[in-house]
Amino acid sequence: MGKTREEDERYTVELLSLMDLLNQTTGRLITPGCLNVFADSHVNGEIIASDKSRCKIDPATHDHAGTVTSVTSAMVFRASAFNGVYAADWFGNGEITFTTGLNAGLSYTFVKTYLADGTITLSYPFYYTPQIGDEFIIRAGCRKRFTEDCITKFANGKRFGGFPHVPQQSTVAKFGSQ
């Protein structure tokens, strides 16, 4: 028996052969980057899977409230209160959710880049363009890197959920062609 799903108001069960069973991925994925969710939760309180919850950092110390002070586009806006307070890329790959305005209560989105002057660029836009005066909660970002994030930024290297010394695919391919 294989995957079971509901289609067109009926259940469908796939039948698998032994070969299919042997080709299924089991166990843990080995990657240089961390697979854990930063601070073991999302900024909007959404529950995460237990296998992604091993960071053990207190989210309250990394969640910050802000207010939009200028809007460049649907994906770029500025919170001038953050000007010079946080280093560039502090919120990079972090999460943001609005608490007031048209986007209040909608799901979070990821921060693509953060500049030290308070400019925030989103990975993808919210449903509505943010407006001046909209308030939000933003969580510090983790780019899933061992040295730069887990050790230097958050001092949490012992809970890193990746394998930083695994060679990249390009490194492995380089030796195979020599």
mmCIF file of C-alpha atoms in Angstrom:
data_model
loop_
_atom_site.group_PDB
_atom_site.id
_atom_site.type_symbol
_atom_site.label_atom_id
_atom_site.label_comp_id
_atom_site.label_asym_id
_atom_site.label_seq_id
_atom_site.Cartn_x
_atom_site.Cartn_y
_atom_site.Cartn_z
ATOM 1 C CA MET A 1 0.000 0.000 0.000
ATOM 2 C CA GLY A 2 1.265 3.431 -0.852
ATOM 3 C CA LYS A 3 0.084 6.985 -0.674
ATOM 4 C CA THR A 4 -3.565 7.533 0.227
ATOM 5 C CA ARG A 5 -5.408 10.686 -0.813
ATOM 6 C CA GLU A 6 -8.914 11.962 -1.393
ATOM 7 C CA GLU A 7 -9.808 12.786 -4.999
ATOM 8 C CA ASP A 8 -13.221 13.671 -6.411
ATOM 9 C CA GLU A 9 -15.035 12.723 -3.192
ATOM 10 C CA ARG A 10 -13.446 9.264 -3.055
ATOM 11 C CA TYR A 11 -10.270 7.815 -1.596
ATOM 12 C CA THR A 12 -7.409 6.717 -3.835
ATOM 13 C CA VAL A 13 -4.767 4.296 -2.604
ATOM 14 C CA GLU A 14 -1.626 3.696 -4.645
ATOM 15 C CA LEU A 15 -0.228 0.192 -4.863
ATOM 16 C CA LEU A 16 3.565 0.005 -4.756
ATOM 17 C CA SER A 17 6.003 -2.720 -5.671
ATOM 18 C CA LEU A 18 9.029 -3.630 -3.573
ATOM 19 C CA MET A 19 11.207 -1.630 -5.971
ATOM 20 C CA ASP A 20 9.152 1.502 -5.209
ATOM 21 C CA LEU A 21 9.550 0.866 -1.508
ATOM 22 C CA LEU A 22 13.328 0.605 -1.819
ATOM 23 C CA ASN A 23 13.505 3.873 -3.784
ATOM 24 C CA GLN A 24 11.737 5.922 -1.089
ATOM 25 C CA THR A 25 13.845 8.362 0.887
ATOM 26 C CA THR A 26 14.015 7.590 4.582
ATOM 27 C CA GLY A 27 15.939 9.114 7.426
ATOM 28 C CA ARG A 28 17.430 12.550 7.702
ATOM 29 C CA LEU A 29 18.411 14.812 4.816
ATOM 30 C CA ILE A 30 22.139 15.630 4.815
ATOM 31 C CA THR A 31 22.729 19.249 3.760
ATOM 32 C CA PRO A 32 25.232 21.950 4.724
ATOM 33 C CA GLY A 33 22.374 24.274 5.749
ATOM 34 C CA CYS A 34 20.264 23.959 8.875
ATOM 35 C CA LEU A 35 16.828 22.363 8.447
ATOM 36 C CA ASN A 36 15.356 23.691 11.717
ATOM 37 C CA VAL A 37 12.846 26.526 11.909
ATOM 38 C CA PHE A 38 14.419 29.523 13.654
ATOM 39 C CA ALA A 39 13.145 29.960 17.243
ATOM 40 C CA ASP A 40 11.005 26.802 16.836
ATOM 41 C CA SER A 41 7.962 28.752 15.658
ATOM 42 C CA HIS A 42 6.695 31.186 13.060
ATOM 43 C CA VAL A 43 6.146 34.849 13.817
ATOM 44 C CA ASN A 44 2.361 34.464 13.421
ATOM 45 C CA GLY A 45 2.188 31.595 15.933
ATOM 46 C CA GLU A 46 1.688 28.880 13.292
ATOM 47 C CA ILE A 47 2.576 25.429 14.624
ATOM 48 C CA ILE A 48 5.550 23.677 13.040
ATOM 49 C CA ALA A 49 6.430 20.022 12.685
ATOM 50 C CA SER A 50 8.328 18.548 15.635
ATOM 51 C CA ASP A 51 11.197 17.421 13.395
ATOM 52 C CA LYS A 52 11.820 21.092 12.489
ATOM 53 C CA SER A 53 11.828 22.222 16.151
ATOM 54 C CA ARG A 54 15.313 21.982 17.589
ATOM 55 C CA CYS A 55 16.632 25.543 17.584
ATOM 56 C CA LYS A 56 15.552 26.260 21.205
ATOM 57 C CA ILE A 57 15.992 30.044 20.965
ATOM 58 C CA ASP A 58 13.449 32.236 22.751
ATOM 59 C CA PRO A 59 11.427 33.988 20.019
ATOM 60 C CA ALA A 60 10.459 36.867 22.340
ATOM 61 C CA THR A 61 14.051 38.122 22.362
ATOM 62 C CA HIS A 62 14.181 38.231 18.556
ATOM 63 C CA ASP A 63 10.702 39.604 17.716
ATOM 64 C CA HIS A 64 10.544 43.374 17.224
ATOM 65 C CA ALA A 65 7.615 45.716 16.631
ATOM 66 C CA GLY A 66 7.834 48.365 13.935
ATOM 67 C CA THR A 67 5.805 50.878 11.970
ATOM 68 C CA VAL A 68 5.960 51.571 8.244
ATOM 69 C CA THR A 69 7.213 55.116 7.642
ATOM 70 C CA SER A 70 7.615 55.087 3.857
ATOM 71 C CA VAL A 71 6.601 52.764 1.032
ATOM 72 C CA THR A 72 8.579 52.319 -2.186
ATOM 73 C CA SER A 73 6.591 49.426 -3.659
ATOM 74 C CA ALA A 74 4.497 46.424 -2.634
ATOM 75 C CA MET A 75 7.701 44.636 -1.646
ATOM 76 C CA VAL A 76 9.903 47.468 -0.346
ATOM 77 C CA PHE A 77 9.139 49.759 2.599
ATOM 78 C CA ARG A 78 10.968 51.417 5.466
ATOM 79 C CA ALA A 79 10.686 51.547 9.243
ATOM 80 C CA SER A 80 12.755 54.593 10.197
ATOM 81 C CA ALA A 81 12.734 53.643 13.913
ATOM 82 C CA PHE A 82 15.062 50.770 12.930
ATOM 83 C CA ASN A 83 17.568 53.197 11.317
ATOM 84 C CA GLY A 84 20.994 52.275 12.703
ATOM 85 C CA VAL A 85 19.552 50.065 15.473
ATOM 86 C CA TYR A 86 20.108 46.713 13.752
ATOM 87 C CA ALA A 87 22.978 45.669 11.501
ATOM 88 C CA ALA A 88 22.431 45.159 7.788
ATOM 89 C CA ASP A 89 20.894 41.750 7.068
ATOM 90 C CA TRP A 90 19.829 41.298 10.726
ATOM 91 C CA PHE A 91 16.297 40.532 9.551
ATOM 92 C CA GLY A 92 17.386 38.894 6.269
ATOM 93 C CA ASN A 93 15.437 35.629 5.784
ATOM 94 C CA GLY A 94 13.386 36.567 8.834
ATOM 95 C CA GLU A 95 9.604 36.614 9.042
ATOM 96 C CA ILE A 96 7.239 39.556 9.153
ATOM 97 C CA THR A 97 3.521 39.827 9.817
ATOM 98 C CA PHE A 98 1.337 42.916 10.062
ATOM 99 C CA THR A 99 -0.727 43.630 13.158
ATOM 100 C CA THR A 100 -2.649 46.654 11.782
ATOM 101 C CA GLY A 101 -3.758 47.791 8.345
ATOM 102 C CA LEU A 102 -5.193 45.790 5.474
ATOM 103 C CA ASN A 103 -2.642 42.975 5.912
ATOM 104 C CA ALA A 104 -3.390 42.448 9.617
ATOM 105 C CA GLY A 105 -3.945 38.812 10.447
ATOM 106 C CA LEU A 106 -2.726 37.512 7.105
ATOM 107 C CA SER A 107 0.027 34.904 7.003
ATOM 108 C CA TYR A 108 3.660 35.877 7.446
ATOM 109 C CA THR A 109 6.129 36.426 4.611
ATOM 110 C CA PHE A 110 9.911 36.227 4.468
ATOM 111 C CA VAL A 111 12.256 39.199 4.432
ATOM 112 C CA LYS A 112 14.597 39.065 1.444
ATOM 113 C CA THR A 113 16.972 41.810 2.568
ATOM 114 C CA TYR A 114 17.246 44.303 5.371
ATOM 115 C CA LEU A 115 19.380 47.456 5.213
ATOM 116 C CA ALA A 116 20.750 49.198 8.300
ATOM 117 C CA ASP A 117 18.674 52.315 7.501
ATOM 118 C CA GLY A 118 15.463 50.341 8.175
ATOM 119 C CA THR A 119 14.624 49.434 4.559
ATOM 120 C CA ILE A 120 12.901 46.056 4.319
ATOM 121 C CA THR A 121 12.581 44.127 1.050
ATOM 122 C CA LEU A 122 10.202 41.167 1.029
ATOM 123 C CA SER A 123 10.701 37.872 -0.806
ATOM 124 C CA TYR A 124 7.144 38.151 -2.107
ATOM 125 C CA PRO A 125 4.478 40.801 -1.486
ATOM 126 C CA PHE A 126 1.631 40.727 0.962
ATOM 127 C CA TYR A 127 -1.843 40.689 -0.549
ATOM 128 C CA TYR A 128 -2.233 44.439 -0.021
ATOM 129 C CA THR A 129 0.514 47.037 -0.421
ATOM 130 C CA PRO A 130 1.671 48.175 3.051
ATOM 131 C CA GLN A 131 0.620 51.702 3.980
ATOM 132 C CA ILE A 132 2.385 54.348 6.058
ATOM 133 C CA GLY A 133 1.426 53.797 9.693
ATOM 134 C CA ASP A 134 0.864 50.034 9.391
ATOM 135 C CA GLU A 135 2.364 48.203 12.371
ATOM 136 C CA PHE A 136 4.145 44.889 12.145
ATOM 137 C CA ILE A 137 6.118 42.268 14.050
ATOM 138 C CA ILE A 138 9.399 41.202 12.499
ATOM 139 C CA ARG A 139 11.638 38.350 13.621
ATOM 140 C CA ALA A 140 15.412 38.306 13.231
ATOM 141 C CA GLY A 141 16.462 36.204 10.295
ATOM 142 C CA CYS A 142 18.532 33.063 10.110
ATOM 143 C CA ARG A 143 20.029 32.166 6.742
ATOM 144 C CA LYS A 144 20.755 28.614 8.002
ATOM 145 C CA ARG A 145 24.556 29.016 7.967
ATOM 146 C CA PHE A 146 26.701 27.461 10.690
ATOM 147 C CA THR A 147 29.436 30.043 11.286
ATOM 148 C CA GLU A 148 27.689 33.280 10.272
ATOM 149 C CA ASP A 149 24.322 32.620 11.913
ATOM 150 C CA CYS A 150 24.371 29.846 14.516
ATOM 151 C CA ILE A 151 27.748 30.687 16.036
ATOM 152 C CA THR A 152 28.376 34.397 15.387
ATOM 153 C CA LYS A 153 24.880 35.888 15.331
ATOM 154 C CA PHE A 154 22.954 33.719 17.818
ATOM 155 C CA ALA A 155 25.623 31.738 19.773
ATOM 156 C CA ASN A 156 23.625 28.549 19.185
ATOM 157 C CA GLY A 157 26.127 26.375 17.309
ATOM 158 C CA LYS A 158 25.467 23.249 19.373
ATOM 159 C CA ARG A 159 21.905 23.082 18.029
ATOM 160 C CA PHE A 160 22.797 23.601 14.367
ATOM 161 C CA GLY A 161 20.598 21.269 12.311
ATOM 162 C CA GLY A 162 22.851 20.813 9.293
ATOM 163 C CA PHE A 163 26.190 19.383 8.282
ATOM 164 C CA PRO A 164 28.434 22.368 7.479
ATOM 165 C CA HIS A 165 31.425 20.317 6.353
ATOM 166 C CA VAL A 166 29.576 18.321 3.676
ATOM 167 C CA PRO A 167 31.051 19.317 0.285
ATOM 168 C CA GLN A 168 28.836 21.137 -2.173
ATOM 169 C CA GLN A 169 27.675 19.319 -5.310
ATOM 170 C CA SER A 170 30.073 21.367 -7.470
ATOM 171 C CA THR A 171 33.014 20.190 -5.321
ATOM 172 C CA VAL A 172 32.054 16.537 -5.690
ATOM 173 C CA ALA A 173 31.535 16.884 -9.455
ATOM 174 C CA LYS A 174 34.914 18.603 -9.865
ATOM 175 C CA PHE A 175 36.818 15.582 -8.519
ATOM 176 C CA GLY A 176 34.794 13.140 -10.588
ATOM 177 C CA SER A 177 35.826 14.783 -13.889
ATOM 178 C CA GLN A 178 39.599 14.830 -13.225
#
